[in-house]
Coordinates of C-alpha atoms and ligand atoms in Angstrom, one line a residue:
X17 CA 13.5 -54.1 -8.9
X18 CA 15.2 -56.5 -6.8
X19 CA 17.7 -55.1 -3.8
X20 CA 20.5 -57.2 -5.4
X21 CA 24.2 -56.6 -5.5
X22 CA 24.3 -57.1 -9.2
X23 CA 28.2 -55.9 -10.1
X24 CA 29.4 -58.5 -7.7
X25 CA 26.8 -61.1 -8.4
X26 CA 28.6 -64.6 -9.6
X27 CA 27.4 -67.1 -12.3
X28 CA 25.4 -69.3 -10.2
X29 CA 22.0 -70.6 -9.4
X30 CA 19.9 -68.0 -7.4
X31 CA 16.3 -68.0 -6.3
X32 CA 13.6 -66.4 -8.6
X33 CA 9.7 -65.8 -7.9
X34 CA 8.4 -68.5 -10.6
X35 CA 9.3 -71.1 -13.2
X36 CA 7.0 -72.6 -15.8
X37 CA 6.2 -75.6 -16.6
X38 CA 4.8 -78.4 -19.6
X39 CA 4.0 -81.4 -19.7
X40 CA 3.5 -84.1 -22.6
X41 CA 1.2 -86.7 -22.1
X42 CA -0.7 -89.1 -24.3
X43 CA 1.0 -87.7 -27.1
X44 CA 0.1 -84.0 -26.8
X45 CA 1.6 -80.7 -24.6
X46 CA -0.8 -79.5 -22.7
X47 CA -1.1 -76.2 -21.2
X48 CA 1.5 -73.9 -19.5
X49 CA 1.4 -73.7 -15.8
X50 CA 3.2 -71.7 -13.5
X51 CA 4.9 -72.9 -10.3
X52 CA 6.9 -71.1 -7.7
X53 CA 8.6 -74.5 -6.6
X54 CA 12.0 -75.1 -7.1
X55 CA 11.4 -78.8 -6.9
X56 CA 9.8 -81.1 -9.3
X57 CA 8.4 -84.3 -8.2
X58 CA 9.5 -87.3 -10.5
X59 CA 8.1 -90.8 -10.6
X60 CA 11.3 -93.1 -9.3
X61 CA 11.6 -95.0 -13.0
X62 CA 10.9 -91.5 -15.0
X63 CA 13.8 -91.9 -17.8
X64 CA 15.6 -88.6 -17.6
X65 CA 17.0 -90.0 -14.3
X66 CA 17.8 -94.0 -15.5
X67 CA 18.5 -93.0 -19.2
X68 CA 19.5 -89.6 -19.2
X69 CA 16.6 -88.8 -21.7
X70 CA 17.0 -84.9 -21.0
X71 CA 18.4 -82.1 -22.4
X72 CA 18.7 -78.4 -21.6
X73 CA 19.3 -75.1 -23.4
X74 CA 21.0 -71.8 -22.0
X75 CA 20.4 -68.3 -23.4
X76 CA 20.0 -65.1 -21.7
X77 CA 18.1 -61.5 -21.8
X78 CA 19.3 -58.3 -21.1
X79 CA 18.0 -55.1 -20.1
X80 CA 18.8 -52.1 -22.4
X81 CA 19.3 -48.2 -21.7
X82 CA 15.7 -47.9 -23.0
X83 CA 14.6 -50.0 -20.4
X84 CA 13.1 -53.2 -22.8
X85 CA 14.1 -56.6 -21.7
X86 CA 16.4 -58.2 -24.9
X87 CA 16.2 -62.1 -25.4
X88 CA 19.0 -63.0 -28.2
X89 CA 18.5 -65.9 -30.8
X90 CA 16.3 -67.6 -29.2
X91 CA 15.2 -69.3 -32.1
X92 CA 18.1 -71.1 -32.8
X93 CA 18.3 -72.1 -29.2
X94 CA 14.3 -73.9 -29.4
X95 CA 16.0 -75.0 -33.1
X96 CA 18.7 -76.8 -30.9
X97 CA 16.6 -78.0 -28.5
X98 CA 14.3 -79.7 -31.3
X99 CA 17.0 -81.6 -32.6
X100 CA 18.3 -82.6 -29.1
X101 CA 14.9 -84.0 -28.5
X102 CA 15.1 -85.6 -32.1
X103 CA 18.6 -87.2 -31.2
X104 CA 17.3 -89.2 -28.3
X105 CA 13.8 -89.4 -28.8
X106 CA 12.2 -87.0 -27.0
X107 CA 8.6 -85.5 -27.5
X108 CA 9.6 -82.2 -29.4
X109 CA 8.9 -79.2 -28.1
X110 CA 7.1 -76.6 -30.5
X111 CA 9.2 -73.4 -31.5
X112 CA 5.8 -71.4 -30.5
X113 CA 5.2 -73.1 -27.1
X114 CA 9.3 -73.0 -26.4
X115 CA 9.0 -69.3 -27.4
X116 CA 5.5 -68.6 -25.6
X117 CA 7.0 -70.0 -22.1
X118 CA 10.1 -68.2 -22.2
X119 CA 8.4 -64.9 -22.5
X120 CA 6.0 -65.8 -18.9
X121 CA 9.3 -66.8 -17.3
X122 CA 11.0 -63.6 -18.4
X123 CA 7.8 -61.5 -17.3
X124 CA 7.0 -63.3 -14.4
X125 CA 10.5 -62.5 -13.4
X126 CA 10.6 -59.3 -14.4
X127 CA 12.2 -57.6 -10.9
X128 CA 15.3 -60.6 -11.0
X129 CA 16.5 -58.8 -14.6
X130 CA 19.5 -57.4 -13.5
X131 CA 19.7 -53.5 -14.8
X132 CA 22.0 -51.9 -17.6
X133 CA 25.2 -51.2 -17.1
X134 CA 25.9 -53.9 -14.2
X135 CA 27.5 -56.5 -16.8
X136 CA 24.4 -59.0 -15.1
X137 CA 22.2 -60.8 -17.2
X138 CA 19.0 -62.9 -17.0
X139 CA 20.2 -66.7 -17.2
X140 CA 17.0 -68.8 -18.9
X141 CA 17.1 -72.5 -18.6
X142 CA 14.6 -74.3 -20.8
X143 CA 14.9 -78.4 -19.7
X144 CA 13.3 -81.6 -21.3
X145 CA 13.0 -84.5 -19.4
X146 CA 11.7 -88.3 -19.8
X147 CA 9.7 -88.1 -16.7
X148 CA 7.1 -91.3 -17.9
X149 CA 8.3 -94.7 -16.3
X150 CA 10.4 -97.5 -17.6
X151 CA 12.4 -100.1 -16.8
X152 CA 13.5 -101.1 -19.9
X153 CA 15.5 -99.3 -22.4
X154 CA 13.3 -97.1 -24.2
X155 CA 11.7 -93.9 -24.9
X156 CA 9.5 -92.5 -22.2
X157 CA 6.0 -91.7 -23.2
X158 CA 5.7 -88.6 -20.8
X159 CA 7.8 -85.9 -21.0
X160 CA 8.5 -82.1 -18.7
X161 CA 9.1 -79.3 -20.6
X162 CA 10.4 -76.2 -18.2
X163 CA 12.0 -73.0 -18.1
X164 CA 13.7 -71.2 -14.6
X165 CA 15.7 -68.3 -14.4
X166 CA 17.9 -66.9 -12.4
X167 CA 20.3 -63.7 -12.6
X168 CA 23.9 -64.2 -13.6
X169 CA 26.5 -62.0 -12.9
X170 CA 28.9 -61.5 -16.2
X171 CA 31.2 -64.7 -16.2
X172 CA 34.3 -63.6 -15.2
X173 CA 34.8 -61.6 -12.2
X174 CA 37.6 -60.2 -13.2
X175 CA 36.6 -59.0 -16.3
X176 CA 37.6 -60.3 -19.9
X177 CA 40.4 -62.0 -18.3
X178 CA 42.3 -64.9 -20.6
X179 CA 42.2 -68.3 -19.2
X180 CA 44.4 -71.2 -19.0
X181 CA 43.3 -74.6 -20.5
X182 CA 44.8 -78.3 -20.4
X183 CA 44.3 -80.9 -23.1
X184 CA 42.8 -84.1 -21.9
X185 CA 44.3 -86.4 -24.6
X186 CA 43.1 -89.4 -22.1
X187 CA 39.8 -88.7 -21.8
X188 CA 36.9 -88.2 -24.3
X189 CA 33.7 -86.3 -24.2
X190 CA 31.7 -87.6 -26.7
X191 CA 32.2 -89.8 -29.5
X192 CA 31.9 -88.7 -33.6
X193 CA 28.8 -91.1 -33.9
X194 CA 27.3 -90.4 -30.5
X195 CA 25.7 -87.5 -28.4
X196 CA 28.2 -84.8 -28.4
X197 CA 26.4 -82.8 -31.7
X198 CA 23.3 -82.3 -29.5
X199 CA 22.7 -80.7 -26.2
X200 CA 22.1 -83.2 -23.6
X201 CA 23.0 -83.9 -19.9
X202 CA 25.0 -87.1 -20.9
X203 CA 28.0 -85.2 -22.6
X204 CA 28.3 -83.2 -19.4
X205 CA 28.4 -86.2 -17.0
X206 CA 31.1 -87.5 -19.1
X207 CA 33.3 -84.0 -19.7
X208 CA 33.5 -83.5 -15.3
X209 CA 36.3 -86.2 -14.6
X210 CA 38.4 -84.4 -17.2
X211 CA 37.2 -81.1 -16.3
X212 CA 38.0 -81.3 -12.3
X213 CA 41.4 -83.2 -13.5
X214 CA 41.8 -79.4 -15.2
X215 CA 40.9 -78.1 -12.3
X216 CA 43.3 -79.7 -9.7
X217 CA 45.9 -78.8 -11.9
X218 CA 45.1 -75.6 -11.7
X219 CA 43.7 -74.9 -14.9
X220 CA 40.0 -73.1 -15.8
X221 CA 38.7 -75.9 -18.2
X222 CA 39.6 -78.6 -20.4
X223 CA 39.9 -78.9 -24.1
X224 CA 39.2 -82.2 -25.9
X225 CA 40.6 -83.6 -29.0
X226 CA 38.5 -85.7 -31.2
X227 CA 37.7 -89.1 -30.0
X228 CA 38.8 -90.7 -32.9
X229 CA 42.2 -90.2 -34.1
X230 CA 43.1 -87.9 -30.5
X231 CA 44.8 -85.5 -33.9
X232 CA 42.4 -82.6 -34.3
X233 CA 41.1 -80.0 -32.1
X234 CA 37.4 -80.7 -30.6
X235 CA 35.8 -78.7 -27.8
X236 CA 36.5 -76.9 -24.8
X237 CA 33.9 -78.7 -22.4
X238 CA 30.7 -76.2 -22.2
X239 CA 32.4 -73.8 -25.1
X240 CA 33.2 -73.8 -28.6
X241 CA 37.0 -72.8 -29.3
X242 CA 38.4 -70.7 -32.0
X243 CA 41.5 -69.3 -33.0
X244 CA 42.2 -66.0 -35.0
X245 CA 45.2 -65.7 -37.5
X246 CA 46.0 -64.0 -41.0
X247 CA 42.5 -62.1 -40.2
X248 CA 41.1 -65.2 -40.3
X249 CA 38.3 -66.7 -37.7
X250 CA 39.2 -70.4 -37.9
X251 CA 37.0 -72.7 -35.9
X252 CA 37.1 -76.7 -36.0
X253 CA 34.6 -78.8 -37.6
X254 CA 33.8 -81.9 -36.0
X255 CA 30.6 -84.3 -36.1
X256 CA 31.2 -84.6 -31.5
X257 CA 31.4 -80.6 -31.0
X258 CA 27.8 -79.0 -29.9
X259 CA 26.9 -75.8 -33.0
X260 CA 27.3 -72.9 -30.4
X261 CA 24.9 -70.1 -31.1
X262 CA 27.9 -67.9 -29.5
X263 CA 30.0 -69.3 -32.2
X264 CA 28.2 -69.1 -35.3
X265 CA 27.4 -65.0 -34.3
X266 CA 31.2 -64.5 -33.8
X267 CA 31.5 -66.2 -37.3
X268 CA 28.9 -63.7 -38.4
X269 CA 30.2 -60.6 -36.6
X270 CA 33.8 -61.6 -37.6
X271 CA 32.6 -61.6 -41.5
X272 CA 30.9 -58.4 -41.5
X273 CA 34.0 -56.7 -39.5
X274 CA 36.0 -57.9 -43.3
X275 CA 37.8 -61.2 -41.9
X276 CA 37.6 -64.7 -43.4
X277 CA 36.1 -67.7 -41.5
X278 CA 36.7 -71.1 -41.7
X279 CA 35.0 -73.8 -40.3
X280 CA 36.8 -77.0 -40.8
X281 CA 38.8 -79.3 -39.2
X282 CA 41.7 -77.8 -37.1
X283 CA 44.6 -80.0 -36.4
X284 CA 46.2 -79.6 -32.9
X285 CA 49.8 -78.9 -34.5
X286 CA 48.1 -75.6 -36.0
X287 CA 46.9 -74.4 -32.1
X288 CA 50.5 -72.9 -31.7
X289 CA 50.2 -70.9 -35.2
X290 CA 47.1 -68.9 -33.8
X291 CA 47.9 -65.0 -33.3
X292 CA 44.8 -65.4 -30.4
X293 CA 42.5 -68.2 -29.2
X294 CA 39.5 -68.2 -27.6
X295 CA 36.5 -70.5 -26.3
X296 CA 33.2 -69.4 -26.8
X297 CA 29.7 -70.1 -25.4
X298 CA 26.8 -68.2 -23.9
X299 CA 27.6 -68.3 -20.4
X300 CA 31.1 -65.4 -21.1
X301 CA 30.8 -65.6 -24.4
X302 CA 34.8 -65.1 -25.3
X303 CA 37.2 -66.2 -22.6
X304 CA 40.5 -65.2 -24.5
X305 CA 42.8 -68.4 -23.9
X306 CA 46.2 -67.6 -22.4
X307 CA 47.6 -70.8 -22.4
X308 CA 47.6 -73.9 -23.4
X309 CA 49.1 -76.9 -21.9
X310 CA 48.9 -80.9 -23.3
X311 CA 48.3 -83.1 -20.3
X312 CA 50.1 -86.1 -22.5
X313 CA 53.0 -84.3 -23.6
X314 CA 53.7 -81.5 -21.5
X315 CA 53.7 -79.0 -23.9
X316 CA 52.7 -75.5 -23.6
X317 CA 51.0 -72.9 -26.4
X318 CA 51.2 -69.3 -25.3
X319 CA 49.1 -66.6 -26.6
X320 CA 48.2 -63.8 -24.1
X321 CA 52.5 -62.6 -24.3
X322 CA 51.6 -59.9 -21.8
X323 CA 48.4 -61.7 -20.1
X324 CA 45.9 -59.4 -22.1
X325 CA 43.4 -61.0 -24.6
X326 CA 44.0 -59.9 -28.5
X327 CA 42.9 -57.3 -30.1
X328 CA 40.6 -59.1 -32.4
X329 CA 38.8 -60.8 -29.5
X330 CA 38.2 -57.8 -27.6
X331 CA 36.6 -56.3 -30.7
X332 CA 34.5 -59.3 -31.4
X333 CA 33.6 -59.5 -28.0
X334 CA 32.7 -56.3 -27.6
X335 CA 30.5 -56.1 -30.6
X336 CA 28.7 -59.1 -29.8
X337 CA 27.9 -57.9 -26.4
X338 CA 26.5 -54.2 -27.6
X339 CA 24.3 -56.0 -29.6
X340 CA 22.8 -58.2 -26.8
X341 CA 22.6 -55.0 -24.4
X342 CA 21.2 -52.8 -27.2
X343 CA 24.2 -50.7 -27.2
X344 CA 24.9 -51.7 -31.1
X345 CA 21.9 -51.6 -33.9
X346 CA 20.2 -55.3 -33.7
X347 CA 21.6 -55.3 -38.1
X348 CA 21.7 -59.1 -38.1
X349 CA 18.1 -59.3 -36.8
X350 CA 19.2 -61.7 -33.5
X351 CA 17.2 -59.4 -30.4
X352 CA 13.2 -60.1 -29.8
X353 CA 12.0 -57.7 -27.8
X354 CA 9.7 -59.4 -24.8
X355 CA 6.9 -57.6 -23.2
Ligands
PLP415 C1 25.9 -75.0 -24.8 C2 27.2 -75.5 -25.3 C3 28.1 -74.7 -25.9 C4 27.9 -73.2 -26.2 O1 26.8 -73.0 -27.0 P1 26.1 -71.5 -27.0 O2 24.9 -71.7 -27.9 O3 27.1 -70.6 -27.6 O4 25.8 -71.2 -25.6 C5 29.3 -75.2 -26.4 N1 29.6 -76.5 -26.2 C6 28.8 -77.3 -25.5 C7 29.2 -78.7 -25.3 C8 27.6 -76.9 -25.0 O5 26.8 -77.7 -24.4

């Protein structure tokens, strides 16, 4: 194992031993190869870097008390990344190839998976770009599949600590018709002037209405939002939000715990008759929302009265998490087991 300070390590990029990598060429993925490069070499007119044909995925793994390494649904994430590739015509990469190269990365890695108890996970990065050249709009006809990983230290330094947000009204990050349903490096370019706007006003991320009629709840850039009342989990529906795996398990975890959920559209009048709010994504999966403040109109949504997250989040939270680490039984079937 790794001399690492893992209870103070942050969520950032940090050097591991070996990355893998797969290429599609003349219509077929070949074979997996290994590389201890961080650098790829790209041909000047590859697409991913004209066109932004690419798209990414984030999961994680976790070491247990029994000492096994835990990946979580990462089905649904080589799912997601299928219909990414689908939605900007990408070569698709196989569930069995996506699921074959995670498990060398993970393996290969084996010393950078931070230990139990330290709140540190392993962050895996699967990536799919257009690397064949083109000058001209259209699909490439080579494509890189390839995973790194690197350890993360739990989101939040300061624990499960609720966050304040600002609504962007004046800026979109996807359109209903466009990219924003699928998991591509495009949406992300177009969320950062809103986010660092966020940012300089002091504020950990922004929250996006829907493009179209700037009247319902969308996003909260990288993270799905929800909002807990009447024992309710309410989430928005929207054809520009990304399916968060996060989200969907919280839906899950929330039923099975006896409360209602609704998925559906969530006007931004109702954000101020929430008990608790939350935004959700892999990366912390809940940061409780504190408040909430409308860049347009000034106006501020409080939830966290005495600056601690709700009850209900905590226990959703903390549910979610045992079952990554091992802690809880795995009774929805999401944790492989790799090696
Ligand atoms: C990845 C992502 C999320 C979170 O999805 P998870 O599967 O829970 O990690 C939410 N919104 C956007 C825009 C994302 O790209």
């Amino acid at each position: 194992m790794e001399n690492i300070d893992w209870k103070s390590m942050s969520f950032g990029y940090k050097k591991t031993d070996y990355n893998v990598r797969c290429y599609y060429r003349n219509g077929a993925w070949g074979e997996i190869e290994v590389s201890s490069s961080e650098h790829i070499q790209l041909h000047i007119a590859a697409t991913a870097i004209h066109y932004g044909q690419e798209a990414f995925e984030g999961l994680k793994a976790f070491m247990g008390q029994d000492g096994k390494i835990r990946v979580f649904r990462w089905k649904e994430n080589a799912a997601r990344m299928k219909r990414s590739a689908e939605g900007i015509l990408m070569a698709e990469v196989p569930e069995e190839l996506f699921g074959r190269a995670m498990e060398k990365a993970i393996l290969l890695n084996k010393r950078f998976v931070p230990p139990y108890g330290t709140g540190a996970s392993l962050y895996i990065r699967p990536l799919l770009l257009g690397t064949g050249a083109e000058v001209g709009v259209k699909p490439a006809d080579e494509y890189l599949f390839m995973i790194f990983v690197t350890p993360v230290g739990p989101y939040f330094k300061e624990g499960f600590a609720p966050v304040d947000m600002l609504i962007t009204p004046g800026i979109d990050r996807a359109a209903p018709l466009g990219t924003g349903h699928i998991k591509v490096g495009g949406n992300y370019a177009g969320s950062l002037t809103a986010l660092k706007l966020a940012h300089d006003k002091g504020y950990a991320s922004a929250l996006f209405l829907d493009a179209k009629e700037k009247k319902y709840l969308d996003e909260a850039g990288p993270a799905n939002l929800f909002g807990i009342k009447n024992n309710t989990f309410i989430t928005p529906a929207s054809p520009s939000i990304l399916p968060s795996i996060t989200n969907k398990s919280l839906q899950e975890i929330a039923m099975s715990m006896g409360m209602k959920v609704e998925v559906r559209p969530v006007p931004l009048e109702e954000l101020s008759t929430f008990e608790e709010a939350g935004a959700c994504g892999t990366a912390a999966v809940i940061s409780p929302i504190n408040r909430v403040v409308n860049d347009d109109t000034g106006e501020l949504i409080e939830f966290c009265k005495d600056g601690k997250p709700g009850p209900i989040s905590v226990k959703l939270y903390e549910k979610l998490i045992a079952i990554q680490t091992g802690d809880a039984p795995d009774d929805f079937g999401w944790v492989n087991m790799i090696g």
